[in-house]
Short mmCIF file of C-alpha atoms in Angstrom, two decimals:
data_model
loop_
_atom_site.label_atom_id
_atom_site.label_comp_id
_atom_site.label_asym_id
_atom_site.label_seq_id
_atom_site.Cartn_x
_atom_site.Cartn_y
_atom_site.Cartn_z
CA MET A 796 -68.14 -23.26 72.09
CA ASP A 797 -65.50 -25.47 70.45
CA ARG A 798 -67.21 -26.08 67.12
CA LEU A 799 -64.16 -27.34 65.42
CA GLY A 800 -63.38 -30.35 67.57
CA PRO A 801 -59.99 -32.01 67.81
CA LEU A 802 -59.78 -32.79 63.99
CA GLY A 803 -60.84 -29.23 63.14
CA ARG A 804 -58.26 -27.62 65.46
CA LYS A 805 -55.49 -29.82 63.95
CA ALA A 806 -56.48 -28.88 60.50
CA GLN A 807 -56.64 -25.14 61.52
CA ALA A 808 -53.07 -25.56 63.05
CA SER A 809 -51.53 -27.08 59.85
CA TYR A 810 -53.31 -24.50 57.63
CA ARG A 811 -50.50 -22.26 56.18
CA GLY A 812 -52.09 -20.37 53.42
CA PRO A 813 -54.77 -20.43 50.73
CA TRP A 814 -52.85 -22.57 48.42
CA MET A 815 -52.94 -25.41 51.08
CA ASN A 816 -56.60 -26.07 50.11
CA LEU A 817 -54.86 -27.88 47.12
CA THR A 818 -53.37 -30.46 49.24
CA PHE A 819 -54.98 -33.72 49.96
CA LYS A 820 -52.32 -35.58 52.02
CA GLY A 821 -50.55 -33.02 54.19
CA GLY A 822 -47.42 -31.43 52.60
CA ILE A 823 -46.96 -33.86 49.59
CA MET A 824 -48.72 -31.40 47.03
CA LYS A 825 -46.31 -28.64 48.28
CA LYS A 826 -43.24 -30.92 47.86
CA LYS A 827 -44.37 -31.69 44.19
CA LEU A 828 -44.97 -27.99 43.50
CA LEU A 829 -41.50 -27.05 44.76
CA ALA A 830 -39.91 -29.96 42.83
CA GLY A 831 -41.79 -28.91 39.64
CA ALA A 832 -40.70 -25.15 40.07
CA GLY A 833 -37.11 -26.26 40.63
CA LEU A 834 -37.06 -28.50 37.50
CA ILE A 835 -38.65 -25.50 35.43
CA PHE A 836 -35.87 -23.28 36.74
CA VAL A 837 -33.25 -25.74 35.94
CA VAL A 838 -34.60 -26.12 32.26
CA PHE A 839 -34.74 -22.30 32.02
CA LEU A 840 -31.21 -21.98 33.20
CA PHE A 841 -29.98 -24.56 30.79
CA PHE A 842 -31.56 -22.85 27.75
CA ALA A 843 -30.38 -19.36 28.99
CA LEU A 844 -26.82 -20.60 29.15
CA ALA A 845 -26.95 -22.56 26.05
CA VAL A 846 -25.98 -20.92 22.53
CA VAL A 847 -29.23 -20.63 20.90
CA PRO A 848 -29.17 -21.02 17.10
CA PRO A 849 -30.51 -17.96 15.19
CA PRO A 850 -33.75 -17.94 13.07
CA CYS A 851 -33.85 -19.28 9.54
CA ASP A 852 -32.77 -16.35 7.63
CA GLU A 853 -29.51 -16.25 9.56
CA TYR A 854 -29.21 -19.90 10.38
CA LEU A 855 -27.09 -21.18 7.52
CA ASP A 856 -24.39 -18.46 7.83
CA TRP A 857 -24.23 -18.82 11.56
CA CYS A 858 -24.15 -22.64 11.49
CA VAL A 859 -21.61 -22.91 8.53
CA PHE A 860 -19.26 -20.04 9.27
CA THR A 861 -19.45 -19.70 13.07
CA TRP A 862 -20.56 -22.87 14.89
CA CYS A 863 -18.83 -25.58 12.78
CA PRO A 864 -15.26 -23.92 12.63
CA GLN A 865 -15.41 -23.13 16.42
CA ASN A 866 -16.64 -26.57 17.38
CA ASN A 867 -14.49 -28.72 15.00
CA HIS A 868 -10.90 -28.80 14.38
CA THR A 869 -9.87 -30.41 11.35
CA PRO A 870 -11.23 -29.27 7.85
CA SER A 871 -12.92 -32.72 7.19
CA ASP A 872 -14.89 -32.45 10.51
CA VAL A 873 -15.74 -28.73 9.79
CA LEU A 874 -16.98 -29.80 6.38
CA ALA A 875 -19.02 -32.67 7.70
CA CYS A 876 -20.54 -30.22 10.33
CA GLN A 877 -21.21 -27.73 7.48
CA THR A 878 -22.98 -30.38 5.52
CA GLN A 879 -25.26 -31.20 8.38
CA CYS A 880 -26.03 -27.49 8.66
CA ALA A 881 -27.00 -27.45 5.00
CA VAL A 882 -29.26 -30.51 5.19
CA TYR A 883 -30.88 -29.09 8.40
CA TRP A 884 -31.36 -25.82 6.65
CA MET A 885 -32.84 -27.43 3.65
CA GLU A 886 -35.34 -29.54 5.71
CA HIS A 887 -36.40 -26.81 8.12
CA CYS A 888 -36.08 -23.50 6.36
CA ASN A 889 -36.95 -24.13 2.71
CA MET B 614 41.76 -38.34 20.14
CA ARG B 615 41.70 -34.62 20.90
CA THR B 616 41.60 -33.83 17.22
CA LYS B 617 38.46 -36.11 16.59
CA GLY B 618 36.71 -34.48 19.39
CA PHE B 619 37.50 -31.10 18.18
CA ARG B 620 36.13 -32.09 14.60
CA ILE B 621 32.77 -33.39 16.11
CA LEU B 622 32.38 -30.15 18.04
CA LEU B 623 33.29 -28.09 15.06
CA THR B 624 30.75 -30.03 12.92
CA ILE B 625 28.00 -29.40 15.51
CA ILE B 626 28.88 -25.81 15.72
CA ILE B 627 28.77 -25.55 11.79
CA PHE B 628 25.54 -27.53 11.36
CA ALA B 629 23.53 -26.44 14.51
CA PRO B 630 22.21 -23.32 12.75
CA CYS B 631 20.72 -25.57 10.00
CA PHE B 632 18.91 -27.59 12.58
CA LEU B 633 17.82 -24.58 14.49
CA ALA B 634 16.96 -22.60 11.24
CA ALA B 635 13.25 -23.85 11.25
CA GLU B 636 11.56 -24.21 14.62
CA LEU B 637 8.35 -23.68 16.35
CA ASN B 638 9.38 -23.19 19.84
CA LYS B 639 6.93 -22.99 22.82
CA VAL B 640 7.45 -19.96 24.77
CA VAL B 641 4.51 -19.90 27.10
CA SER B 642 1.78 -22.39 27.68
CA ILE B 643 -1.48 -21.54 29.61
CA GLY B 644 -3.93 -24.23 30.45
CA SER B 645 -4.66 -26.61 33.27
CA ASN B 646 -7.35 -27.91 35.50
CA ASP B 647 -6.90 -24.97 37.91
CA LEU B 648 -10.05 -22.80 37.72
CA ASN B 649 -8.12 -19.64 36.39
CA TYR B 650 -6.37 -21.78 33.79
CA LEU B 651 -9.12 -23.92 32.54
CA PHE B 652 -10.76 -23.27 29.13
CA PHE B 653 -13.89 -24.62 27.71
CA LYS B 654 -13.84 -23.32 24.13
CA VAL B 655 -11.19 -20.89 23.12
CA ALA B 656 -12.75 -18.56 20.61
CA GLY B 657 -9.82 -16.09 20.36
CA ALA B 658 -6.43 -15.47 21.67
CA VAL B 659 -4.34 -12.32 21.07
CA LEU B 660 -0.96 -11.22 22.08
CA ASP B 661 0.09 -7.43 22.88
CA GLU B 662 3.29 -5.83 22.63
CA ASP B 663 4.18 -6.72 26.23
CA GLY B 664 3.62 -10.23 25.63
CA ALA B 665 0.37 -10.32 27.64
CA VAL B 666 -2.07 -12.76 26.41
CA TYR B 667 -5.86 -12.10 26.19
CA VAL B 668 -8.15 -15.24 25.80
CA LEU B 669 -11.74 -15.13 24.91
CA ASP B 670 -13.87 -18.28 25.75
CA SER B 671 -17.15 -18.79 24.00
CA LYS B 672 -18.38 -21.44 26.33
CA GLY B 673 -17.36 -20.06 29.60
CA PHE B 674 -18.37 -16.53 28.38
CA PHE B 675 -15.31 -14.89 29.77
CA LEU B 676 -12.31 -12.79 28.70
CA ARG B 677 -9.04 -13.29 30.58
CA LYS B 678 -5.76 -11.67 30.72
CA TYR B 679 -2.46 -13.53 31.49
CA ASP B 680 0.90 -11.70 31.80
CA ALA B 681 3.96 -12.47 29.55
CA ARG B 682 4.81 -15.48 31.92
CA GLY B 683 1.34 -16.98 31.54
CA VAL B 684 0.20 -15.90 35.13
CA PHE B 685 -3.47 -15.12 35.53
CA VAL B 686 -4.13 -11.45 35.94
CA ARG B 687 -7.98 -10.81 35.55
CA GLU B 688 -11.14 -12.20 34.11
CA ILE B 689 -14.41 -10.50 33.09
CA GLY B 690 -17.67 -11.56 31.58
CA ARG B 691 -20.69 -13.85 32.04
CA HIS B 692 -23.64 -14.84 29.96
CA GLY B 693 -26.06 -12.08 29.40
CA GLN B 694 -27.05 -8.89 27.65
CA GLY B 695 -25.75 -6.31 30.08
CA PRO B 696 -22.67 -4.26 29.79
CA GLY B 697 -19.69 -6.77 29.91
CA ASP B 698 -21.93 -9.67 29.41
CA PHE B 699 -21.44 -12.07 26.37
CA SER B 700 -23.98 -13.98 24.53
CA ASN B 701 -22.53 -15.52 21.32
CA VAL B 702 -18.79 -14.82 21.02
CA LEU B 703 -17.90 -17.63 18.54
CA SER B 704 -16.73 -15.03 15.88
CA GLY B 705 -13.78 -14.05 18.18
CA MET B 706 -11.95 -10.86 18.99
CA CYS B 707 -9.06 -8.53 17.81
CA LEU B 708 -6.59 -6.26 19.41
CA ASP B 709 -5.81 -2.59 18.37
CA GLN B 710 -5.39 0.09 21.08
CA ASP B 711 -8.17 -1.79 22.91
CA ILE B 712 -9.62 -5.31 22.86
CA TYR B 713 -12.69 -5.78 20.47
CA VAL B 714 -15.06 -8.65 20.87
CA LEU B 715 -17.58 -9.57 18.29
CA ASP B 716 -20.66 -10.56 20.19
CA ALA B 717 -22.94 -11.87 17.44
CA GLY B 718 -25.74 -12.90 20.01
CA ASN B 719 -26.04 -9.23 21.26
CA SER B 720 -25.38 -7.80 17.75
CA ARG B 721 -22.53 -5.63 19.06
CA ILE B 722 -18.84 -5.10 19.18
CA VAL B 723 -17.78 -4.53 22.67
CA GLU B 724 -14.72 -2.36 23.19
CA ILE B 725 -12.71 -3.35 26.36
CA GLY B 726 -9.39 -1.71 27.68
CA ARG B 727 -6.35 -3.68 28.20
CA ASP B 728 -7.15 -3.55 31.91
CA LEU B 729 -10.30 -5.51 31.15
CA ASN B 730 -12.68 -2.58 31.85
CA VAL B 731 -15.47 -2.41 29.39
CA ARG B 732 -15.39 1.06 27.62
CA SER B 733 -18.32 0.90 25.10
CA SER B 734 -20.32 -1.19 23.01
CA LEU B 735 -21.33 -0.57 19.25
CA ARG B 736 -24.38 -2.07 17.62
CA VAL B 737 -23.63 -3.84 14.21
CA ASP B 738 -26.45 -4.60 12.00
CA ARG B 739 -24.89 -7.17 9.68
CA GLN B 740 -24.19 -10.72 10.60
CA ALA B 741 -20.37 -11.07 10.20
CA ARG B 742 -17.48 -12.84 11.20
CA HIS B 743 -13.58 -12.48 11.69
CA LEU B 744 -13.29 -8.97 13.24
CA VAL B 745 -10.14 -6.74 12.71
CA LYS B 746 -9.80 -3.30 13.84
CA MET B 747 -7.37 -1.02 12.02
CA ASP B 748 -7.23 2.78 12.85
CA ASP B 749 -10.65 4.21 12.52
CA ARG B 750 -12.19 1.23 10.59
CA PHE B 751 -13.51 -2.39 11.41
CA TYR B 752 -13.07 -5.02 8.84
CA MET B 753 -15.29 -8.15 8.96
CA VAL B 754 -16.00 -11.03 6.57
CA ALA B 755 -19.65 -11.32 5.74
CA SER B 756 -21.81 -13.22 3.24
CA ARG B 757 -22.74 -11.22 0.11
CA GLN B 758 -26.77 -10.37 0.08
CA GLY B 759 -28.66 -13.12 -1.69
CA GLY B 760 -25.91 -15.30 -2.99
CA PRO B 761 -23.34 -17.91 -1.91
CA PHE B 762 -20.16 -15.57 -1.97
CA SER B 763 -18.48 -13.71 0.73
CA GLU B 764 -17.21 -10.20 0.86
CA ILE B 765 -15.27 -7.77 3.20
CA VAL B 766 -17.36 -5.26 5.14
CA ILE B 767 -15.82 -1.95 6.38
CA CYS B 768 -17.57 -0.22 9.34
CA ASP B 769 -16.57 2.86 11.20
CA THR B 770 -15.83 3.08 14.88
CA ARG B 771 -19.46 3.62 15.71
CA GLY B 772 -20.36 0.45 14.05
CA LYS B 773 -21.92 2.16 11.06
CA PHE B 774 -21.64 0.28 7.69
CA LYS B 775 -19.15 2.18 5.28
CA ARG B 776 -18.72 -0.07 2.20
CA THR B 777 -18.11 -3.52 1.14
CA PHE B 778 -15.33 -4.87 -1.35
CA PHE B 779 -13.99 -8.01 -2.89
CA GLU B 780 -16.25 -9.34 -5.62
CA ASN B 781 -14.14 -12.28 -6.64
CA ARG B 782 -15.32 -15.82 -6.62
CA PRO B 783 -13.23 -19.02 -6.70
CA ALA B 784 -12.23 -19.94 -10.36
CA TYR B 785 -13.89 -23.31 -10.17
CA MET B 786 -17.25 -21.58 -9.30
CA ASP B 787 -18.39 -20.37 -12.74
CA GLY B 788 -21.85 -19.67 -14.04
CA THR B 789 -24.96 -18.73 -12.22
CA PRO B 790 -25.17 -19.85 -8.63
CA PRO B 791 -27.37 -22.68 -8.06
CA ALA B 792 -30.23 -22.86 -5.47
CA GLY B 793 -31.12 -25.18 -2.58
CA MET B 794 -28.49 -27.67 -1.21
CA ASP B 795 -25.82 -26.75 -4.10
CA LEU B 796 -26.12 -23.19 -3.03
CA ALA B 797 -25.18 -24.17 0.59
CA LEU B 798 -22.29 -26.15 -0.75
CA TRP B 799 -21.20 -23.05 -2.83
CA LYS B 800 -21.49 -20.87 0.28
CA MET B 801 -19.34 -23.28 2.35
CA TYR B 802 -16.42 -23.46 -0.37
CA ALA B 803 -16.57 -19.78 -1.05
CA ASP B 804 -15.49 -18.69 2.41
CA LEU B 805 -12.77 -16.21 2.82
CA SER B 806 -9.63 -15.79 5.04
CA MET B 807 -8.51 -12.02 5.75
CA ALA B 808 -5.64 -10.35 7.45
CA VAL B 809 -4.93 -6.69 7.88
CA ASP B 810 -1.56 -5.06 8.21
CA LYS B 811 -0.83 -1.75 9.90
CA GLY B 812 2.69 -1.55 8.55
CA SER B 813 1.99 -1.93 4.95
CA GLN B 814 -1.74 -0.49 5.13
CA GLU B 815 -2.88 -3.62 3.36
CA VAL B 816 -5.67 -6.05 3.60
CA ALA B 817 -4.98 -9.51 2.30
CA VAL B 818 -7.93 -11.89 1.28
CA ALA B 819 -7.71 -15.39 0.27
CA PHE B 820 -10.28 -18.11 -0.55
CA ARG B 821 -10.33 -20.84 2.08
CA TYR B 822 -10.45 -23.46 -0.57
CA PRO B 823 -8.07 -22.69 -3.25
CA GLY B 824 -8.47 -24.21 -6.86
CA GLN B 825 -5.39 -24.73 -9.31
CA ARG B 826 -3.97 -21.42 -8.06
CA CYS B 827 -3.59 -20.37 -4.48
CA GLU B 828 -4.12 -16.66 -4.60
CA ILE B 829 -3.88 -13.76 -2.11
CA PHE B 830 -5.56 -10.51 -2.96
CA LEU B 831 -4.09 -7.45 -1.72
CA HIS B 832 -6.20 -4.33 -1.05
CA ALA B 833 -5.65 -0.84 0.33
CA LEU B 834 -7.39 -0.15 3.51
CA ASP B 835 -10.19 1.64 1.73
CA GLY B 836 -10.81 -1.52 -0.34
CA ARG B 837 -9.10 -0.42 -3.45
CA PHE B 838 -7.54 -3.59 -5.23
CA LEU B 839 -3.74 -3.31 -5.36
CA ARG B 840 -2.44 -6.65 -6.68
CA ARG B 841 -2.83 -10.44 -6.59
CA ILE B 842 -0.19 -13.10 -5.88
CA ASP B 843 0.08 -16.71 -6.51
CA ILE B 844 1.47 -19.13 -4.01
CA ASP B 845 2.81 -22.43 -5.25
CA HIS B 846 0.99 -25.52 -4.02
CA PRO B 847 3.49 -28.28 -2.79
CA ILE B 848 1.49 -30.77 -4.90
CA ARG B 849 -0.26 -30.76 -8.23
CA TYR B 850 -3.83 -29.85 -7.46
CA ASP B 851 -7.15 -28.91 -8.54
CA PHE B 852 -10.31 -28.29 -6.46
CA PRO B 853 -12.42 -31.61 -6.50
CA ALA B 854 -15.58 -30.51 -8.36
CA PHE B 855 -17.79 -33.32 -7.00
CA ARG B 856 -17.89 -31.37 -3.70
CA LEU B 857 -20.17 -28.75 -5.21
CA LYS B 858 -22.89 -31.10 -6.38
CA TRP B 859 -25.50 -32.65 -4.07
CA PRO B 860 -25.78 -35.53 -3.31
CA LEU B 861 -21.96 -35.86 -2.77
CA SER B 862 -20.48 -38.68 -4.83
CA PHE B 863 -16.93 -39.31 -3.36
CA PRO B 864 -14.43 -40.94 -5.58
CA GLY B 865 -12.21 -43.76 -4.21
CA ARG B 866 -9.28 -41.14 -3.49
CA SER B 867 -9.31 -37.30 -3.51
CA GLN B 868 -7.51 -34.50 -1.86
CA LEU B 869 -8.61 -31.38 -0.56
CA ILE B 870 -6.43 -28.19 0.30
CA SER B 871 -7.75 -25.54 2.70
CA LEU B 872 -6.37 -22.42 4.24
CA GLY B 873 -6.85 -21.79 7.81
CA SER B 874 -6.17 -18.35 9.34
CA ALA B 875 -4.03 -15.70 7.66
CA HIS B 876 -1.87 -13.38 9.50
CA PHE B 877 0.80 -10.55 8.66
CA LEU B 878 4.10 -11.36 10.50
CA SER B 879 5.62 -7.99 9.29
CA PRO B 880 5.10 -5.80 6.26
CA GLY B 881 5.76 -8.04 3.23
CA LYS B 882 5.55 -11.30 5.08
CA MET B 883 2.39 -13.31 5.68
CA LEU B 884 1.87 -16.49 7.64
CA LEU B 885 -0.92 -19.02 6.18
CA GLU B 886 -2.31 -22.16 7.92
CA TYR B 887 -2.24 -24.58 5.02
CA TRP B 888 -4.04 -27.97 5.28
CA LEU B 889 -3.68 -30.93 2.96
CA GLU B 890 -6.00 -33.71 3.43
CA THR B 891 -6.19 -37.00 1.64
CA TYR B 892 -9.62 -38.86 1.42
CA GLU B 893 -10.53 -42.43 0.75
CA SER B 894 -14.04 -42.32 -0.10
CA ASN B 895 -15.65 -39.79 2.41
CA ARG B 896 -13.10 -40.46 5.06
CA ALA B 897 -9.94 -38.27 5.72
CA VAL B 898 -7.10 -40.88 5.87
CA ASN B 899 -4.24 -38.44 6.11
CA GLN B 900 -4.06 -34.76 7.41
CA GLN B 901 -0.97 -32.73 7.27
CA LYS B 902 -0.77 -29.02 8.40
CA TYR B 903 1.83 -26.61 7.48
CA LEU B 904 2.61 -22.82 8.43
CA LEU B 905 3.67 -21.17 5.31
CA VAL B 906 5.58 -17.88 5.43
CA VAL B 907 4.81 -16.07 2.28
CA ASP B 908 6.56 -13.04 0.71
CA THR B 909 3.82 -10.77 -0.40
CA ALA B 910 5.70 -9.16 -2.99
CA SER B 911 6.68 -12.19 -5.06
CA GLY B 912 4.43 -14.86 -3.62
CA LYS B 913 7.21 -17.05 -2.90
CA VAL B 914 6.90 -19.53 0.02
CA ILE B 915 9.83 -18.44 2.21
CA HIS B 916 9.43 -21.06 4.68
CA LYS B 917 7.25 -24.22 5.17
CA GLU B 918 6.86 -25.60 8.73
CA PRO B 919 5.03 -28.84 9.39
CA ILE B 920 2.91 -28.52 12.61
CA ASP B 921 0.69 -30.61 14.76
CA PRO B 922 -2.76 -30.52 13.22
CA MET B 923 -4.23 -29.88 16.70
CA ILE B 924 -2.60 -26.46 16.93
CA GLU B 925 -4.58 -23.60 15.61
CA ILE B 926 -2.81 -20.20 15.16
CA MET B 927 -5.14 -17.25 16.22
CA ASP B 928 -2.78 -14.27 16.26
CA ALA B 929 0.80 -13.38 15.24
CA ARG B 930 3.02 -10.52 16.30
CA GLY B 931 6.36 -10.47 14.62
CA ASN B 932 7.86 -13.87 15.04
CA PHE B 933 5.56 -14.66 18.01
CA LEU B 934 2.42 -16.78 17.30
CA CYS B 935 -0.51 -17.21 19.56
CA GLY B 936 -2.85 -20.18 19.21
CA ARG B 937 -4.88 -22.91 20.96
CA GLN B 938 -3.72 -26.36 21.31
CA GLU B 939 -5.88 -29.30 22.12
CA ASP B 940 -4.18 -31.90 24.24
CA GLY B 941 -6.66 -34.71 25.32
CA ASP B 942 -9.00 -33.13 27.52
CA ILE B 943 -7.05 -29.96 28.27
CA THR B 944 -7.15 -27.01 25.94
CA SER B 945 -4.17 -24.64 26.30
CA VAL B 946 -3.39 -21.34 24.89
CA VAL B 947 0.31 -21.43 23.61
CA VAL B 948 2.62 -18.63 22.55
CA TYR B 949 5.25 -19.96 20.03
CA ARG B 950 8.24 -18.33 18.44
CA LEU B 951 8.74 -19.32 14.95
CA ILE B 952 12.32 -19.18 13.85
CA TYR B 953 13.11 -19.56 10.08
#
């Protein structure tokens, strides 16, 4: 009657869903998947909260007139930042 | 002995007004490590008639209200696209009947009551900066299409584009605008400062990087040109032309004058943030910052106040100025009283 045997019964008791078929050593795979999902969530959260630069046609104006004056204080720092914006724009948008 | 003491007292009484005549007094300072008083990046700070201060933070994505004593009242905002959310509010805000926040990330102007309840949001199609609301119009600085120069854009209260004005260019930028990297340099140095006054119904526009002449162009609210005034530079100056040609070849020593924000203190009086920097090669070795009070009828500088370069003025109402001040790790929003 008991065709599963003691090992089969143990396996059946620890079976918690079809995705567990992916596991090889108990719940290690599950932990890895959860850790991966958590990492992806953190990365998404970081990018969602960061100020994302606009596309190329708006980039130079945004960087020169908005980003640099807000993130630098003295005119020399603002100009240095704006020059970097221009160099980046030349390299990536032209 | 008594006579000598009396003379000293008399001298103090006579000369005290001279020493007090020009001062920038701190009235209220807001900023500490307490969560309701902690700022990340102050993008705008405005002062209302009752002395309440509204602070917009572009990194914290919030708008806060403090009363006239600097006590926290309320906060709204978070990062997002929904009503009351902010995405990219680096371009700041202004105050009229309500508060208006230019949210470039969501391409809109958000109208918020002084009780910090969101009233409406208006879609804006043009990328612009420096928002000012006056009666039924919004004024913004924007780049002129297809070139390095900037202009003033007028939109109605529904955010619809009405017209642009200001076709001037700095005197040191003559000829056909260049292309490539030089175009970007022209764009940087052709930036504008703007201020709008309800009392005189004027829009003042100035080049951020003046040349030999430091000019303010005054316009009517509909954009009609009214007059131009010249302000005296405190030094003999011309714009360093090497800054417009890439790659930059810095001389041994050079100077750069720039204007920060511009504000009307009252009809006929303007406040300008005036920077004077001295460079040795490409390094700024001396930075001085002044607040200039200018008579808009004659262009005369009525008062010149040296200030800490770490103070940035963001709003002015009468003799009260509101700005941010960096002090180590702590950013404060400070209300000053300018006595001159």
